[in-house]
Coordinates of C-alpha atoms and ligand atoms in Angstrom, one line a residue:
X1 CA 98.9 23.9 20.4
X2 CA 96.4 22.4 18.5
X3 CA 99.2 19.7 16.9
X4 CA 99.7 18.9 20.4
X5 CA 96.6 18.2 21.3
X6 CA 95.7 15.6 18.7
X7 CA 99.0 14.2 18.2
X8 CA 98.6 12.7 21.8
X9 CA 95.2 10.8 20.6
X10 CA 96.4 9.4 17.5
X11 CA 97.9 6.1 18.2
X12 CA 99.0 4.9 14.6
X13 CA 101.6 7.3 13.1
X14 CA 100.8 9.3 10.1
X15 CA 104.1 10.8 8.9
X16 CA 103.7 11.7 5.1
X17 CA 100.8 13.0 3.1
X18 CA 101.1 12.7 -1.0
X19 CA 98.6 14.8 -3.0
X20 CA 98.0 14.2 -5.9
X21 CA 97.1 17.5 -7.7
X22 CA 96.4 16.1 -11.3
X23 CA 95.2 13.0 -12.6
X24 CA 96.0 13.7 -16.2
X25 CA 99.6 12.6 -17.8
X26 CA 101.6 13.6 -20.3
X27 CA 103.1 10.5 -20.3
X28 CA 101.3 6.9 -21.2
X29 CA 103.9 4.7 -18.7
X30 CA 103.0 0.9 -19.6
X31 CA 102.9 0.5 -16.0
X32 CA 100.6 3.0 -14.7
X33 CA 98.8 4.7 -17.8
X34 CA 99.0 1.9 -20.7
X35 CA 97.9 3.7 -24.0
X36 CA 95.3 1.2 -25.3
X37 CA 93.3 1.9 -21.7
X38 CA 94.3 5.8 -21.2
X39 CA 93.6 6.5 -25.0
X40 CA 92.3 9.8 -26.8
X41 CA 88.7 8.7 -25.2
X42 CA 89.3 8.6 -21.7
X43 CA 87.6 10.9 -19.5
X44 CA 89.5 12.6 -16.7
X45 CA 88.7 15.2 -14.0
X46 CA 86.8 17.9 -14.3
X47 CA 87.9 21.5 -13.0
X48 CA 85.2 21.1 -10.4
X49 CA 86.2 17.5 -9.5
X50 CA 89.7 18.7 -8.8
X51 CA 89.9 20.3 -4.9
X52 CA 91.1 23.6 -5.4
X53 CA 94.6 25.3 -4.0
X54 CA 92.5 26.4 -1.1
X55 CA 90.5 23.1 -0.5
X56 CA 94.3 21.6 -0.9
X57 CA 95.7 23.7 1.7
X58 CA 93.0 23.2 4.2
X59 CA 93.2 19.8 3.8
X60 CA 97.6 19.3 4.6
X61 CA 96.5 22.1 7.6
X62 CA 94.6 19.6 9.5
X63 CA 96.8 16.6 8.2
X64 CA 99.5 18.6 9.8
X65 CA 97.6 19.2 13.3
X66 CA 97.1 15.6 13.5
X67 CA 101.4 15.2 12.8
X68 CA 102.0 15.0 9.2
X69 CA 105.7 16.7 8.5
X70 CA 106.1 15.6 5.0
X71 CA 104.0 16.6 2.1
X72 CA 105.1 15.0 -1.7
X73 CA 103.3 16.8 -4.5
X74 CA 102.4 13.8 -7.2
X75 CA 99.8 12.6 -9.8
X76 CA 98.9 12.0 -12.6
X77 CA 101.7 14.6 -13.6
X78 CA 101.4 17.4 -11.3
X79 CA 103.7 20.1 -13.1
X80 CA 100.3 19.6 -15.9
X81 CA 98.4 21.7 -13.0
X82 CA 98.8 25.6 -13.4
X83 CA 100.6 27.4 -11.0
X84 CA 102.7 24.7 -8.6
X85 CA 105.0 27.3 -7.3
X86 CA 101.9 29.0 -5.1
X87 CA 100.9 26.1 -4.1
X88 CA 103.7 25.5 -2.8
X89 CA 104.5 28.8 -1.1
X90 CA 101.5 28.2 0.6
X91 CA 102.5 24.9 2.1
X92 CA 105.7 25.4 3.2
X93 CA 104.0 28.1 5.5
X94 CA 101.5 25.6 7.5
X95 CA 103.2 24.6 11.1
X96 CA 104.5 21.1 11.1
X97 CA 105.4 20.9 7.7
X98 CA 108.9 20.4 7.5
X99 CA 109.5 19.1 3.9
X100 CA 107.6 19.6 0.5
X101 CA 108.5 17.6 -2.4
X102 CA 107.3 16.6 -5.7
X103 CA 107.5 13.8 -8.2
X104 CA 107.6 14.7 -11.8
X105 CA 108.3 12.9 -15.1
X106 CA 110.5 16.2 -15.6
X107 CA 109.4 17.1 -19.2
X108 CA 108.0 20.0 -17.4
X109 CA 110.4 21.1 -15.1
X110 CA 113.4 22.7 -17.1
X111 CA 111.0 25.8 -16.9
X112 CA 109.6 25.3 -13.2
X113 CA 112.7 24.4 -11.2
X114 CA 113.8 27.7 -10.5
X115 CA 110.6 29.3 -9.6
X116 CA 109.3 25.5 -7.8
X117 CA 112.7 26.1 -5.7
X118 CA 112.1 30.0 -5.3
X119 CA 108.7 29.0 -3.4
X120 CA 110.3 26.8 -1.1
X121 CA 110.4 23.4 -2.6
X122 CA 112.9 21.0 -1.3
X123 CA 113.2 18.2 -3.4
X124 CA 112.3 16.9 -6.9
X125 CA 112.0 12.2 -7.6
X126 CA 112.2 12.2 -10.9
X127 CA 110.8 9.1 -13.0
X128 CA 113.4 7.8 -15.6
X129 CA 113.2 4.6 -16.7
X130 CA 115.9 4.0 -19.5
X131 CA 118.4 6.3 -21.3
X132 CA 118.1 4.3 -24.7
X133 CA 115.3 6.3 -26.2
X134 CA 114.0 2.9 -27.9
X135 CA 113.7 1.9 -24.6
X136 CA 112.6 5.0 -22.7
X137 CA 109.7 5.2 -25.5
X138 CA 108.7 1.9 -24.7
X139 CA 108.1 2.4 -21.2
X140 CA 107.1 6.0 -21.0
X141 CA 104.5 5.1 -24.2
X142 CA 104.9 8.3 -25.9
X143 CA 107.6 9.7 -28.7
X144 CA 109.4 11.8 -26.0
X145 CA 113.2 11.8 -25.9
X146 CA 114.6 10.7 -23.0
X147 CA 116.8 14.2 -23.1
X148 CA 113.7 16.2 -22.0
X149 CA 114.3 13.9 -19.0
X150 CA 117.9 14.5 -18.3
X151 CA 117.3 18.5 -19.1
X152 CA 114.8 18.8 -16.2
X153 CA 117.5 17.0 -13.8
X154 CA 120.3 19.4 -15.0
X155 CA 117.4 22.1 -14.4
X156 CA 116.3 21.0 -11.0
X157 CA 119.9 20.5 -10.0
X158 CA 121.3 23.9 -11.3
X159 CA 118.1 25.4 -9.4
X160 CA 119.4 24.1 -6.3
X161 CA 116.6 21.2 -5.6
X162 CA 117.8 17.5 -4.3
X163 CA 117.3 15.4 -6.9
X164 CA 116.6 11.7 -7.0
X165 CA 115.5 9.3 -9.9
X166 CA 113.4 6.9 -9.6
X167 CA 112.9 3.4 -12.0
X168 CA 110.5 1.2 -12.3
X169 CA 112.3 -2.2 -13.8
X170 CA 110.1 -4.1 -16.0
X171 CA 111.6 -7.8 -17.1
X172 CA 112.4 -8.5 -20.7
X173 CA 111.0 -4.6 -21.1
X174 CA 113.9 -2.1 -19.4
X175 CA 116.5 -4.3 -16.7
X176 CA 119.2 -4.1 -19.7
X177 CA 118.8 -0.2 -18.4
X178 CA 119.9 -1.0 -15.0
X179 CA 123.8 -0.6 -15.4
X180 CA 123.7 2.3 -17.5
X181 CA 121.1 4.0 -15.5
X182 CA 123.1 3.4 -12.3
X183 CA 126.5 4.6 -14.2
X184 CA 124.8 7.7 -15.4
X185 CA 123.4 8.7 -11.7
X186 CA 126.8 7.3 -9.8
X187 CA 128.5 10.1 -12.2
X188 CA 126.4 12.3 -11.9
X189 CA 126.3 12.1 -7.6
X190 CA 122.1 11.2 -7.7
X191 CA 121.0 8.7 -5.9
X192 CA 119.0 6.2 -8.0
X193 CA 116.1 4.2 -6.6
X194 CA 115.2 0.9 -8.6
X195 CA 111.2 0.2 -7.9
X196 CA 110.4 -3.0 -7.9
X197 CA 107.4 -3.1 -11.1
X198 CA 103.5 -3.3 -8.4
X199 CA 101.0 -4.6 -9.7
X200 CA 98.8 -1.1 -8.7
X201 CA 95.3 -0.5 -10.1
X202 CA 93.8 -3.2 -12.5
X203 CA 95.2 -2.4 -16.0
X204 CA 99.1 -2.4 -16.1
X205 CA 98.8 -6.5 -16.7
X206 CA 101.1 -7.0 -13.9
X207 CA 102.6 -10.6 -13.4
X208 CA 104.7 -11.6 -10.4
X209 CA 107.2 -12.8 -13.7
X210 CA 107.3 -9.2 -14.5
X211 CA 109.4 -8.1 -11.5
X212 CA 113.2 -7.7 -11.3
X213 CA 113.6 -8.5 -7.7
X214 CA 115.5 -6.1 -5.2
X215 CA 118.2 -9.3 -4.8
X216 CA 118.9 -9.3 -8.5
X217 CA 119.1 -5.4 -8.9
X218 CA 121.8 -5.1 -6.4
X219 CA 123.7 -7.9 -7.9
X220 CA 123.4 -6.2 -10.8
X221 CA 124.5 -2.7 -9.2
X222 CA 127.3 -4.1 -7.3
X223 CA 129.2 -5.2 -11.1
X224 CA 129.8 -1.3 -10.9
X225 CA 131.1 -0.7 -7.5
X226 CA 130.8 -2.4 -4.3
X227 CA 127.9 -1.6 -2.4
X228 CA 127.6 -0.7 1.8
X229 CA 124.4 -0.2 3.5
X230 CA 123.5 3.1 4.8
X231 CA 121.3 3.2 8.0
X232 CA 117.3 4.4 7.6
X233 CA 116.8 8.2 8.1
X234 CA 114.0 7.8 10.0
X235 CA 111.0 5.6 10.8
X236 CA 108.9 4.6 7.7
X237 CA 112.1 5.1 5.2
X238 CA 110.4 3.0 2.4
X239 CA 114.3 2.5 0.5
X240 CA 116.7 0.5 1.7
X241 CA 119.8 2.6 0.9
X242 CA 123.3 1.6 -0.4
X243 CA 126.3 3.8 -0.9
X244 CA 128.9 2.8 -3.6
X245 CA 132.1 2.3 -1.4
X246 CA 134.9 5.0 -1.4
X247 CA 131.7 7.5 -2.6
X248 CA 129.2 9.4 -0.9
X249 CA 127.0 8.3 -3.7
X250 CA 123.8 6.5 -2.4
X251 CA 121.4 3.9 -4.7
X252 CA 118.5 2.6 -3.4
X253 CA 115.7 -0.3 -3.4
X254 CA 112.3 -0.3 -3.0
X255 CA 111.3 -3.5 -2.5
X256 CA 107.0 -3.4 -2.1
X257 CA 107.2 -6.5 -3.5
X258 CA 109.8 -8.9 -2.6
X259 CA 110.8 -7.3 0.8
X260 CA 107.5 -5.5 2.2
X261 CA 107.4 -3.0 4.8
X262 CA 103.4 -2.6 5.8
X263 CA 104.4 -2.6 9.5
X264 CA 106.1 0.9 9.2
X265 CA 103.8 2.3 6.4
X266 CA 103.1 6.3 7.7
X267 CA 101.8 7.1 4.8
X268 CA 98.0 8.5 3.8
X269 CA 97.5 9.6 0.4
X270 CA 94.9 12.1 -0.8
X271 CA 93.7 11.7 -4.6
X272 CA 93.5 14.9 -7.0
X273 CA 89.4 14.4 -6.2
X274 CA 90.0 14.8 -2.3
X275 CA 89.4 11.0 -1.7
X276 CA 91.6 9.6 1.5
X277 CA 93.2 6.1 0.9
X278 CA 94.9 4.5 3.3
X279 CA 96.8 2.3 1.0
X280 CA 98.2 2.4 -2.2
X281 CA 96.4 -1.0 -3.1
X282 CA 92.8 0.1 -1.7
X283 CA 89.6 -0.5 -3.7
X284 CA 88.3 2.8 -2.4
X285 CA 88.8 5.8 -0.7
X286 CA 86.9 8.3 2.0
X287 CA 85.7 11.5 0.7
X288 CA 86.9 14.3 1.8
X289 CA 86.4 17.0 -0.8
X290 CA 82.5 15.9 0.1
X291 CA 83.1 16.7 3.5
X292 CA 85.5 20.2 2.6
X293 CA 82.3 21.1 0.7
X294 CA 79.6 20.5 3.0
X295 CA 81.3 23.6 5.4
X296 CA 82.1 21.5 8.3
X297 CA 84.8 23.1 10.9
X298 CA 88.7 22.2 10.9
X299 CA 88.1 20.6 14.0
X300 CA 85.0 18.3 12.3
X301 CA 87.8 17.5 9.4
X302 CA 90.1 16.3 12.1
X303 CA 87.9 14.0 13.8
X304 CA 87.0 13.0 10.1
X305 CA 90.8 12.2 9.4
X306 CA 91.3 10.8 12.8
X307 CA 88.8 8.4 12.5
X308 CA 89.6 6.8 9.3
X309 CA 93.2 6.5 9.9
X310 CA 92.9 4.6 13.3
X311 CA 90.9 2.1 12.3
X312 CA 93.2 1.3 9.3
X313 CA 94.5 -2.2 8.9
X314 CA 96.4 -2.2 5.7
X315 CA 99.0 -4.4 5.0
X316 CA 97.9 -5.5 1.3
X317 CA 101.8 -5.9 0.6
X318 CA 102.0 -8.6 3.1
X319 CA 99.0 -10.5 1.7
X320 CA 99.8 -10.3 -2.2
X321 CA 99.5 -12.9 -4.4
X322 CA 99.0 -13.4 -8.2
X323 CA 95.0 -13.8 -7.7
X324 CA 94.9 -11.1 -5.5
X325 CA 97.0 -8.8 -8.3
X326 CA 94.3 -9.7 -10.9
X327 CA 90.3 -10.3 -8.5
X328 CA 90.9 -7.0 -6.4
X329 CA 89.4 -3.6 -7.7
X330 CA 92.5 -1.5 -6.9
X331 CA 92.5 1.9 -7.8
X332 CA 94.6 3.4 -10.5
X333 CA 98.0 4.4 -9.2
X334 CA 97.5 7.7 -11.6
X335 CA 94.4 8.4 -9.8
X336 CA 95.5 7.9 -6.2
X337 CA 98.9 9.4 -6.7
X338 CA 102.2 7.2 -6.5
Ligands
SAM401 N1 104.0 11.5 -13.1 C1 104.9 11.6 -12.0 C2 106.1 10.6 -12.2 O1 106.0 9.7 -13.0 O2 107.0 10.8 -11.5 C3 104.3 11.4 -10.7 C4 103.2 10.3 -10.5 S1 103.8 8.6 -10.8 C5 102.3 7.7 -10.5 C6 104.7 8.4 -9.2 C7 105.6 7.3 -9.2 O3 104.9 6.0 -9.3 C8 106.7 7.2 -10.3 O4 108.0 7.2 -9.8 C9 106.4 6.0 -11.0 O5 107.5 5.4 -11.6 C10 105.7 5.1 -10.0 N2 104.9 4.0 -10.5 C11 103.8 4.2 -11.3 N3 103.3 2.9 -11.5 C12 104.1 2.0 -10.9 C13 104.0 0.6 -10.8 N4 103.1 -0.1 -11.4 N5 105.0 0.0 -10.0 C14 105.9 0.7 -9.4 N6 106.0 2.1 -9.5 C15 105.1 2.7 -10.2
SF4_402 FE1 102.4 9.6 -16.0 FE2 104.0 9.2 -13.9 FE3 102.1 7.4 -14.5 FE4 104.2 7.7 -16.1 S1 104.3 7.0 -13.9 S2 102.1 7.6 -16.7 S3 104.7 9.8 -16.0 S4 101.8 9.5 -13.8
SF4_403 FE1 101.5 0.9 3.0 FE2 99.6 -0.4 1.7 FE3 102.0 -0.2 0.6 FE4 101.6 -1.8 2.8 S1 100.7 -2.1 0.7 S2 103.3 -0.3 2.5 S3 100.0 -0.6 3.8 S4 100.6 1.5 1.0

């Protein structure tokens, strides 16, 4: 009833929440966490900075009143947080919510997959970027094999989770991966998503030069097997979505860069400090967790919500360029959860 209600006043649509429920990694990815900037020094979240399970659940309650259906659980790496699976249990019983997912760099999930899908997960994007370990090492910045990797697929799969990998294609750095990454998924019956390398937060070093276009990815793809488009699932679909022909085997393309897609962006992100951004690129977010804490009512949250998403204007894909990559403050994609 209430969902009814408030989904008739809200005139922008707001589709997906992503939480991120951990800003601390495992991983040092040169393209989100570099080592020399997230080194032994750096200072991450407190306990008491994090919103807790119940301030989390709260929170997707009123996002789903106002007409969220999809909730993706991300970080930072959120199988670092304890106890995932009753999280979410707990989400997959709020009204509305249709979907709960995660993204994981997998190290941790050989263990969690049966008990994540037990709880009523749906679906696992897992982050591969190369199956050379050289490679792999390079990108992922740590000493980890990229079999830990592959074992949490085969985990996730045997566990009964729909399972997609995702990589980020660096130039010079990982694009010699592309054709065996794609061979290894096409076998396999995953779809593989290529992510075009975003220039998000202020220390990857990101440089338009960096970027292995959507266009030359699929060329690159098709050498295996010839490609046919597959039409969008639904509204705000951010891949575009091949299937190699004579397969039901999809690949897919997220183009934030060369091909951008603001105008159908449904898509609110809460960080693992309970700050609302609006945009992957923003300089800062709307505190939440402040307002969680001050015991206002559901209600108060929903006008709170309400508010800041209707008078969002983001489109910071549309407006990129290389000066606005380097002079802007954006936050840390391991902060605001990709
Ligand atoms: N640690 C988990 C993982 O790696 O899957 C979840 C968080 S990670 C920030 C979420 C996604 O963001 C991953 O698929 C990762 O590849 C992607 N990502 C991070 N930095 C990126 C960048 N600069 N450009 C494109 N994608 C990026
Ligand atoms: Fe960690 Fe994921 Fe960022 Fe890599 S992309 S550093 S695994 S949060
Ligand atoms: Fe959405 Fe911002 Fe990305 Fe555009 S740049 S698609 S508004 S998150």
């Amino acid at each position: 009833m209430i969902r009814q209600e408030v989904n008739d006043q809200l005139s922008r649509p707001l589709q997906d929440l992503r939480i991120s429920i951990m800003d601390r990694c495992n991983f040092r990815c040169s393209y989100c966490m570099p080592a020399e900037i997230f080194g032994p020094d750096h200072v991450f979240m407190s306990e008491e900075e994090l919103l807790s399970f119940d301030e989390i659940i709260r929170s997707a309650e009123q996002f789903a009143a106002l007409g969220v259906k999809k909730i993706r659980l991300t970080g930072g790496e959120p199988l670092l947080r304890k106890d995932v699976p009753e999280l979410v249990a707990s989400l997959r019983t709020i009204e509305g919510i249709e979907d709960v997912a995660l993204t994981t760099n997998a190290v941790l999930l050989t263990k969690q997959a049966k008990s994540l899908y037990d709880a009523g997960l749906e679906r696992v994007n897992v982050s591969l970027d190369a199956l050379d370990p050289e490679v792999f090492q390079t990108m992922s910045g740590r000493k980890t094999k990229p079999d830990a990797v592959l074992h949490g697929i085969d985990a996730a799969t045997d566990a009964g989770l729909g399972v997609k990998v995702n990589m980020v294609v660096k130039k010079g750095v990982n694009d010699g991966e592309v054709i065996p990454m794609a061979r290894y998924c096409k076998q396999k019956g995953i779809t593989l998503r290529f992510i075009e390398f975003m220039d998000v937060g202020q220390t990857n070093g990101w440089e338009f030069s960096q970027v292995v276009s959507k266009k030359e990815l699929y060329e690159q793809v098709s050498q295996i097997a010839l490609l046919e488009p597959v039409e969008r699932d639904y509204f705000g679909e951010v891949a575009s979505r091949y299937r190699y022909v004579g397969s039901d085997v999809e690949v897919g393309f997220i183009s934030s860069v060369t091909e951008t897609f603001c105008g159908s962006c449904t898509r609110a992100r809460l960080s693992a400090d309970g700050k609302l951004f609006t945009c992957l690129f923003s300089e800062s977010g709307f505190d939440l967790r402040a307002l969680l804490r001050e015991g206002v009512t559901d209600s108060q949250i929903r006008d709170w919500i309400r508010a800041v998403w209707e008078k969002r204007e983001d489109r910071y894909s549309e407006l990129r360029t290389e000066e606005t990559a380097k002079n802007r403050n954006k936050i840390e994609m391991s902060y605001i959860g990709g």
